[in-house]
Amino acid sequence: MSEEYVLTRDIIYDHSERMLNIRKYYPFFKVADTSFKQYRDGEFECLDMGYILMAVLRFFIEKNNFEEEYVTYEQYYDFMVEILHRDFGVRPDEDIEKELVLYIFDKIRNDGKPFVYEYFNPVDKKKQNVRVRLIDSRIENDTVYYSITSDAIEFYLDTKEVKDESNITMEQLLLGKLISSKNFRGGTQVVRRINNEVGRIIARKNEVLNILSHDVFKGVREYQDFNDNVVKWFDEEQKLFAKNKELIDQALRQGERENSFYSAMEEIYQLESELNRAITRHGKLLSECTDLQMKADELISKAKYGRLRTSFDFTDYMSRVMETDRTELLENIIMPMLGLNIRKRFDLVSIDDMLTYGPEKEEAGEKITDEEIKDYVYEDEKEDERIKWNYRIFTDVFFKLVKSKREIELTEFENAVSDTTGKDVLKNGDWYSYLVHLCQKKHYSVNDIISRTDTFLEEIIKEYLEESEERYMVYKNLVFNIQTTGQEIVSEGISERMNLIICAEEDSH
Amino acid sequence: MENRNLEKALEIFSALIKGEEISRKNKDTASLYDEYNDNAQVYDIVTMMCKKMNLSLYEYKDTLYVSPGVGNKVFGYSNEELKREIGIRVNRELYLCYFIMYGVITRFYTDTSTGTFTEYVRREDIINTVDGMLASTMKNIGIMTLDEVKENSFEAVAALWEELPLVISEETSVVKAARGSKSGFVKMVFNFMEKQGLLVENEGRYYPTGRLSALIENYFEQYKGELYNIVKGAAEDATYKQNQSE
């Protein structure tokens, strides 16, 4: 049971740590995977990115850590041209060479972006990203300077050794063994690696100081971490340096005394000078760490007092905003600094809406139904319906008037119709066509109309009467005559017309 | 109230909202400055008008400066307007611009009463400052889940910054203000701050203006309590949300 637990724990809980440890290898494989088959039709297929990357990293370590200077693009260019000529025998035209060197540099720098390595975290059950950079850049006086990152140095060192909490201690133990076995040349290589490691730690110290100067709280955590992983090994490292120095001195004394190692004396001197250099650099690292400690104390006490001051502290405010993790709060600082915005404009979306759409924002969709069309109504049929409807109204007014007054003139009829339907009826075409139809006959008898219709108007009159029994009974005996008087009626805004007299006969009652 | 005083006060207010400099050193507006400074009624009217318009008025080295403050719907900028002015597209970029502007401020001032004696800043100074300010956040995003990064978080801003190359090409003599590189981004923010009268440029060096100093030494001093309350409220809100989600 306990074995199963250990197994599961090793698989799940140690996975993230393992992934973080191997992350530094990821950029190498990513870059090494770059094929030159597609580049310029495979003209440079012989180039090997894995080799080139390792060479470039070594070059950066040399410049950044040994010569303690940043690398300019021109320096990198010269180095890369040398590699191309010497190791691959590639000598293209100058323009192509420039393009090729830049192409390689962009690949190594991943176009300035970090290499992102994705892995599954079984504890959180989520995919996570790890970001690694090989080359960093900074700009000074309009010149871009490049430097190797601590991840890249770690990767480079790891390709030839076993990683431990203190590489320096590990290397020193190895050095002790090499000196004991009189492998001085191997010892020199080890001391060089120690120098690299010291350079990496100095770079890490600068990173910690940078974080401390901008965010004390986070910086303190980094500083603690740095102390735990680096500073605590100093004593042991110093002791080992002293021990190895003693071993070399012994070897030198023995060699001089016995003359038996005469051929190896040069190697011993070389090792001694490398070790002296390493001890000096290690001493420098120690003083850098002391300096870091002093600066950290100063920054922490400054931050403590800053919190008690009455003035508005921008650094402190930023730390508080960052704790909330809400970037939009920064507008509280920036907005008041800006000038007044007095130019008001419609935003592009509104302008687009105004140009694209009519009064309504969007058209209402038309509902499509599957109804079958049963009847067609033509325009003239609609007009017939309208005419019939209007004639029925006029007839209704006309019959009532004739029945009640027995003798009427056209003007009376007009007034009665106007009262019923409004004055505009006298400008209506249906009204005049009704009069024309009415005047087609001079004598009308309702009984005759019911039995036989002669005109279009009579048909409508018949329909009108037959609609209601009561109506029919009222008008069934109505008989009337129409005469013209020969007088013209002229009214403002209304057409000229001849006056009419309509008289009901005696038996109409 | 005398009509003349009202007229002068309106003249001053109108010049201020049009962004004109009212200063004893400026011969065109020196008389207006004197009116404001010497005539109590003019002073009262201008102050009252600014207050009612939600504007903050400051006098710094014989010059008047006005600030729209925060959340001023009439005279302030909306996010969209700001994005258009600066030349960016999304909020994440806007927040990065805020961050860069903040970096510029902190190069000149650590707090409202202490200047850093920095005379000017250059593009590379601000890139280094932003790198430093985001260093710890960038370390965090070394390991992160993509869907965990909220749009308005500092991780999002750090990720955006980190993904930008330092320069677009190896040619560094002419850097265009553009969103494609760190240098271009900083240049874009410099241009905007110059347009807003906060910086002046000379040979690639950016000097703070009187307006920048006036606002830093006055506005933030005056409103520090409110600004801290906003952050405190946001922090409590964040803690509450965190507890809720747990």
PDB file of C-alpha atoms in Angstrom, chain A residues 20 23 73 102 105-106 109 111-114 116 118-119 124 126-131 133 137-146 204 207 210-211 214-215 218 222 225 302 309-318 320-348, chain B residues 17-18 55 66-70 74-77 79 81-82 84-85 95 98-99 101-102 105-106 109-114 122-124 127-129 132-133 135-137 139 141-146 148 150 152-155 157 162-163 165-167 170 172 183 192 196 198 211-212 215-216 219-221 224 227-228 230-231 234-235 237:
ATOM      1  CA  LEU A  20      10.639  22.826 -14.694  1.00  0.00           C
ATOM      2  CA  ARG A  23      12.451  23.350 -19.464  1.00  0.00           C
ATOM      3  CA  TYR A  73      24.840  42.520 -33.237  1.00  0.00           C
ATOM      4  CA  LEU A 102      20.006  37.421 -39.267  1.00  0.00           C
ATOM      5  CA  PHE A 105      19.784  35.004 -34.959  1.00  0.00           C
ATOM      6  CA  ASP A 106      16.008  35.386 -35.171  1.00  0.00           C
ATOM      7  CA  ARG A 109      16.049  34.570 -30.179  1.00  0.00           C
ATOM      8  CA  ASP A 111      11.999  36.563 -32.920  1.00  0.00           C
ATOM      9  CA  GLY A 112      12.434  38.246 -29.547  1.00  0.00           C
ATOM     10  CA  LYS A 113       9.702  36.162 -27.920  1.00  0.00           C
ATOM     11  CA  PRO A 114      10.215  33.595 -25.177  1.00  0.00           C
ATOM     12  CA  VAL A 116       6.807  28.593 -24.606  1.00  0.00           C
ATOM     13  CA  GLU A 118       3.407  23.472 -22.532  1.00  0.00           C
ATOM     14  CA  TYR A 119       2.987  20.607 -20.099  1.00  0.00           C
ATOM     15  CA  ASP A 124      -4.065  21.048 -10.722  1.00  0.00           C
ATOM     16  CA  LYS A 126      -4.394  21.806 -16.043  1.00  0.00           C
ATOM     17  CA  LYS A 127      -2.062  22.493 -18.897  1.00  0.00           C
ATOM     18  CA  GLN A 128       0.592  25.004 -17.963  1.00  0.00           C
ATOM     19  CA  ASN A 129       3.095  27.054 -19.900  1.00  0.00           C
ATOM     20  CA  VAL A 130       6.734  27.525 -19.108  1.00  0.00           C
ATOM     21  CA  ARG A 131       8.607  30.374 -20.784  1.00  0.00           C
ATOM     22  CA  ARG A 133      14.571  32.805 -23.183  1.00  0.00           C
ATOM     23  CA  SER A 137      18.451  42.379 -25.018  1.00  0.00           C
ATOM     24  CA  ARG A 138      18.756  45.909 -23.755  1.00  0.00           C
ATOM     25  CA  ILE A 139      19.075  49.246 -25.466  1.00  0.00           C
ATOM     26  CA  GLU A 140      21.639  51.867 -24.567  1.00  0.00           C
ATOM     27  CA  ASN A 141      22.496  55.019 -26.484  1.00  0.00           C
ATOM     28  CA  ASP A 142      20.575  53.769 -29.504  1.00  0.00           C
ATOM     29  CA  THR A 143      22.526  50.521 -29.602  1.00  0.00           C
ATOM     30  CA  VAL A 144      20.990  47.166 -28.812  1.00  0.00           C
ATOM     31  CA  TYR A 145      23.107  44.978 -26.564  1.00  0.00           C
ATOM     32  CA  TYR A 146      22.520  41.266 -26.135  1.00  0.00           C
ATOM     33  CA  ARG A 204      20.817  36.078 -10.861  1.00  0.00           C
ATOM     34  CA  GLU A 207      17.814  40.081 -11.282  1.00  0.00           C
ATOM     35  CA  ASN A 210      16.093  44.645  -9.927  1.00  0.00           C
ATOM     36  CA  ILE A 211      12.931  43.101  -8.484  1.00  0.00           C
ATOM     37  CA  HIS A 214      10.700  47.933  -7.973  1.00  0.00           C
ATOM     38  CA  ASP A 215       8.659  45.801  -5.627  1.00  0.00           C
ATOM     39  CA  LYS A 218       8.182  40.361  -4.068  1.00  0.00           C
ATOM     40  CA  GLU A 222      13.289  36.419  -4.273  1.00  0.00           C
ATOM     41  CA  ASP A 225      15.195  32.254  -2.190  1.00  0.00           C
ATOM     42  CA  LYS A 302      13.030  52.815   2.923  1.00  0.00           C
ATOM     43  CA  ARG A 309       4.930  59.182   5.178  1.00  0.00           C
ATOM     44  CA  THR A 310       2.012  61.477   4.499  1.00  0.00           C
ATOM     45  CA  SER A 311       2.800  62.204   0.865  1.00  0.00           C
ATOM     46  CA  PHE A 312       1.449  60.099  -1.984  1.00  0.00           C
ATOM     47  CA  ASP A 313       3.994  57.392  -2.751  1.00  0.00           C
ATOM     48  CA  PHE A 314       3.847  56.252  -6.373  1.00  0.00           C
ATOM     49  CA  THR A 315       5.866  53.083  -5.817  1.00  0.00           C
ATOM     50  CA  ASP A 316       3.779  52.050  -2.846  1.00  0.00           C
ATOM     51  CA  TYR A 317       0.559  52.805  -4.733  1.00  0.00           C
ATOM     52  CA  MET A 318       1.721  50.665  -7.647  1.00  0.00           C
ATOM     53  CA  ARG A 320      -1.023  48.033  -3.867  1.00  0.00           C
ATOM     54  CA  VAL A 321      -2.615  48.181  -7.307  1.00  0.00           C
ATOM     55  CA  MET A 322      -0.595  45.144  -8.360  1.00  0.00           C
ATOM     56  CA  GLU A 323      -1.834  43.285  -5.304  1.00  0.00           C
ATOM     57  CA  THR A 324      -5.421  43.817  -6.479  1.00  0.00           C
ATOM     58  CA  ASP A 325      -4.358  42.602  -9.949  1.00  0.00           C
ATOM     59  CA  ARG A 326      -6.644  45.110 -11.637  1.00  0.00           C
ATOM     60  CA  THR A 327      -4.768  47.097 -14.252  1.00  0.00           C
ATOM     61  CA  GLU A 328      -7.705  49.392 -14.927  1.00  0.00           C
ATOM     62  CA  LEU A 329      -7.055  51.035 -11.545  1.00  0.00           C
ATOM     63  CA  LEU A 330      -3.988  52.645 -13.111  1.00  0.00           C
ATOM     64  CA  GLU A 331      -6.350  55.040 -14.855  1.00  0.00           C
ATOM     65  CA  ASN A 332      -6.783  56.765 -11.490  1.00  0.00           C
ATOM     66  CA  ILE A 333      -3.208  57.950 -11.886  1.00  0.00           C
ATOM     67  CA  ILE A 334      -3.102  58.514 -15.620  1.00  0.00           C
ATOM     68  CA  MET A 335      -6.468  60.170 -16.346  1.00  0.00           C
ATOM     69  CA  PRO A 336      -5.877  63.237 -14.125  1.00  0.00           C
ATOM     70  CA  MET A 337      -2.580  63.846 -15.934  1.00  0.00           C
ATOM     71  CA  LEU A 338      -4.224  64.166 -19.323  1.00  0.00           C
ATOM     72  CA  GLY A 339      -5.486  67.373 -20.856  1.00  0.00           C
ATOM     73  CA  LEU A 340      -9.158  68.144 -21.373  1.00  0.00           C
ATOM     74  CA  ASN A 341     -10.903  66.254 -24.122  1.00  0.00           C
ATOM     75  CA  ILE A 342     -12.912  68.939 -25.889  1.00  0.00           C
ATOM     76  CA  ARG A 343     -13.070  67.389 -29.325  1.00  0.00           C
ATOM     77  CA  LYS A 344     -16.106  65.156 -29.311  1.00  0.00           C
ATOM     78  CA  ARG A 345     -16.595  62.708 -32.097  1.00  0.00           C
ATOM     79  CA  PHE A 346     -18.930  59.913 -32.975  1.00  0.00           C
ATOM     80  CA  ASP A 347     -17.213  56.624 -32.653  1.00  0.00           C
ATOM     81  CA  LEU A 348     -16.648  54.619 -35.823  1.00  0.00           C
TER      82      LEU A 348
ATOM     83  CA  ILE B  17     -10.619  74.453 -21.326  1.00  0.00           C
ATOM     84  CA  LYS B  18      -9.171  75.112 -24.764  1.00  0.00           C
ATOM     85  CA  LEU B  55     -12.229  70.116 -12.916  1.00  0.00           C
ATOM     86  CA  VAL B  66      -6.434  72.270 -15.109  1.00  0.00           C
ATOM     87  CA  SER B  67      -7.076  68.545 -14.725  1.00  0.00           C
ATOM     88  CA  PRO B  68     -10.224  66.578 -15.610  1.00  0.00           C
ATOM     89  CA  GLY B  69      -9.610  64.233 -12.670  1.00  0.00           C
ATOM     90  CA  VAL B  70     -11.030  60.734 -12.763  1.00  0.00           C
ATOM     91  CA  VAL B  74     -17.588  65.730 -20.154  1.00  0.00           C
ATOM     92  CA  PHE B  75     -13.892  66.580 -20.260  1.00  0.00           C
ATOM     93  CA  GLY B  76     -12.299  63.176 -19.685  1.00  0.00           C
ATOM     94  CA  TYR B  77     -11.352  60.558 -22.228  1.00  0.00           C
ATOM     95  CA  ASN B  79     -11.144  54.151 -23.247  1.00  0.00           C
ATOM     96  CA  GLU B  81     -11.037  57.779 -27.384  1.00  0.00           C
ATOM     97  CA  LEU B  82      -7.744  57.114 -25.648  1.00  0.00           C
ATOM     98  CA  ARG B  84      -7.647  56.139 -30.892  1.00  0.00           C
ATOM     99  CA  GLU B  85      -5.451  58.985 -29.629  1.00  0.00           C
ATOM    100  CA  TYR B  95      -3.266  49.138 -19.775  1.00  0.00           C
ATOM    101  CA  TYR B  98      -0.866  53.236 -18.539  1.00  0.00           C
ATOM    102  CA  PHE B  99       1.893  51.102 -17.108  1.00  0.00           C
ATOM    103  CA  MET B 101       3.231  56.210 -18.359  1.00  0.00           C
ATOM    104  CA  TYR B 102       3.400  55.201 -14.729  1.00  0.00           C
ATOM    105  CA  ILE B 105       6.241  59.254 -13.707  1.00  0.00           C
ATOM    106  CA  THR B 106       8.248  57.143 -11.292  1.00  0.00           C
ATOM    107  CA  TYR B 109       9.000  61.260  -8.843  1.00  0.00           C
ATOM    108  CA  THR B 110       9.063  58.582  -6.155  1.00  0.00           C
ATOM    109  CA  ASP B 111       6.348  60.385  -4.239  1.00  0.00           C
ATOM    110  CA  THR B 112       4.522  63.702  -4.512  1.00  0.00           C
ATOM    111  CA  SER B 113       7.069  65.520  -2.388  1.00  0.00           C
ATOM    112  CA  THR B 114      10.279  63.891  -3.599  1.00  0.00           C
ATOM    113  CA  ARG B 122      15.242  58.174 -22.811  1.00  0.00           C
ATOM    114  CA  ARG B 123      13.493  55.303 -24.505  1.00  0.00           C
ATOM    115  CA  GLU B 124      15.878  52.708 -23.117  1.00  0.00           C
ATOM    116  CA  ILE B 127      12.143  50.006 -21.276  1.00  0.00           C
ATOM    117  CA  ASN B 128      14.418  49.090 -18.357  1.00  0.00           C
ATOM    118  CA  THR B 129      11.985  50.599 -15.858  1.00  0.00           C
ATOM    119  CA  GLY B 132      11.969  46.059 -13.697  1.00  0.00           C
ATOM    120  CA  MET B 133       8.413  46.860 -12.666  1.00  0.00           C
ATOM    121  CA  ALA B 135      10.066  41.524 -13.469  1.00  0.00           C
ATOM    122  CA  SER B 136       8.341  39.699 -10.642  1.00  0.00           C
ATOM    123  CA  THR B 137       5.115  39.328 -12.646  1.00  0.00           C
ATOM    124  CA  LYS B 139       8.700  35.485 -13.333  1.00  0.00           C
ATOM    125  CA  ILE B 141       4.038  33.952 -15.861  1.00  0.00           C
ATOM    126  CA  GLY B 142       7.039  31.714 -16.472  1.00  0.00           C
ATOM    127  CA  ILE B 143       4.648  29.001 -15.354  1.00  0.00           C
ATOM    128  CA  MET B 144       1.010  29.677 -15.987  1.00  0.00           C
ATOM    129  CA  THR B 145      -2.125  28.312 -17.504  1.00  0.00           C
ATOM    130  CA  LEU B 146      -3.308  30.352 -20.447  1.00  0.00           C
ATOM    131  CA  GLU B 148      -5.931  31.643 -15.953  1.00  0.00           C
ATOM    132  CA  LYS B 150      -7.493  37.504 -16.911  1.00  0.00           C
ATOM    133  CA  ASN B 152      -7.265  43.053 -17.030  1.00  0.00           C
ATOM    134  CA  SER B 153      -4.567  41.415 -14.941  1.00  0.00           C
ATOM    135  CA  PHE B 154      -0.947  42.384 -14.672  1.00  0.00           C
ATOM    136  CA  GLU B 155      -0.019  38.946 -15.993  1.00  0.00           C
ATOM    137  CA  VAL B 157       0.147  43.131 -19.433  1.00  0.00           C
ATOM    138  CA  GLU B 162       7.355  40.067 -22.844  1.00  0.00           C
ATOM    139  CA  GLU B 163       6.194  38.952 -26.257  1.00  0.00           C
ATOM    140  CA  PRO B 165      10.764  42.157 -29.415  1.00  0.00           C
ATOM    141  CA  LEU B 166      12.992  45.010 -28.312  1.00  0.00           C
ATOM    142  CA  VAL B 167      13.170  46.446 -31.803  1.00  0.00           C
ATOM    143  CA  GLU B 170      18.478  45.610 -36.094  1.00  0.00           C
ATOM    144  CA  THR B 172      17.893  51.198 -34.213  1.00  0.00           C
ATOM    145  CA  SER B 183      10.865  50.534 -28.418  1.00  0.00           C
ATOM    146  CA  PHE B 192       1.051  60.779 -26.648  1.00  0.00           C
ATOM    147  CA  GLN B 196      -0.788  65.965 -23.762  1.00  0.00           C
ATOM    148  CA  LEU B 198       3.440  66.288 -20.102  1.00  0.00           C
ATOM    149  CA  ARG B 211       2.160  70.564 -16.238  1.00  0.00           C
ATOM    150  CA  LEU B 212       3.527  67.151 -15.194  1.00  0.00           C
ATOM    151  CA  LEU B 215      -0.280  67.784 -11.358  1.00  0.00           C
ATOM    152  CA  ILE B 216       1.990  65.372  -9.510  1.00  0.00           C
ATOM    153  CA  TYR B 219      -3.451  66.594  -7.662  1.00  0.00           C
ATOM    154  CA  PHE B 220      -2.124  63.425  -6.035  1.00  0.00           C
ATOM    155  CA  GLU B 221      -1.396  65.258  -2.823  1.00  0.00           C
ATOM    156  CA  LYS B 224      -4.362  60.697  -2.059  1.00  0.00           C
ATOM    157  CA  LEU B 227      -7.016  57.102  -4.400  1.00  0.00           C
ATOM    158  CA  TYR B 228      -6.001  54.817  -1.541  1.00  0.00           C
ATOM    159  CA  ILE B 230     -10.328  53.048  -4.276  1.00  0.00           C
ATOM    160  CA  VAL B 231      -7.446  50.552  -4.110  1.00  0.00           C
ATOM    161  CA  ALA B 234     -10.732  46.923  -4.899  1.00  0.00           C
ATOM    162  CA  ALA B 235      -8.504  44.790  -2.662  1.00  0.00           C
ATOM    163  CA  ASP B 237     -13.538  43.203  -3.388  1.00  0.00           C
TER     164      ASP B 237
END
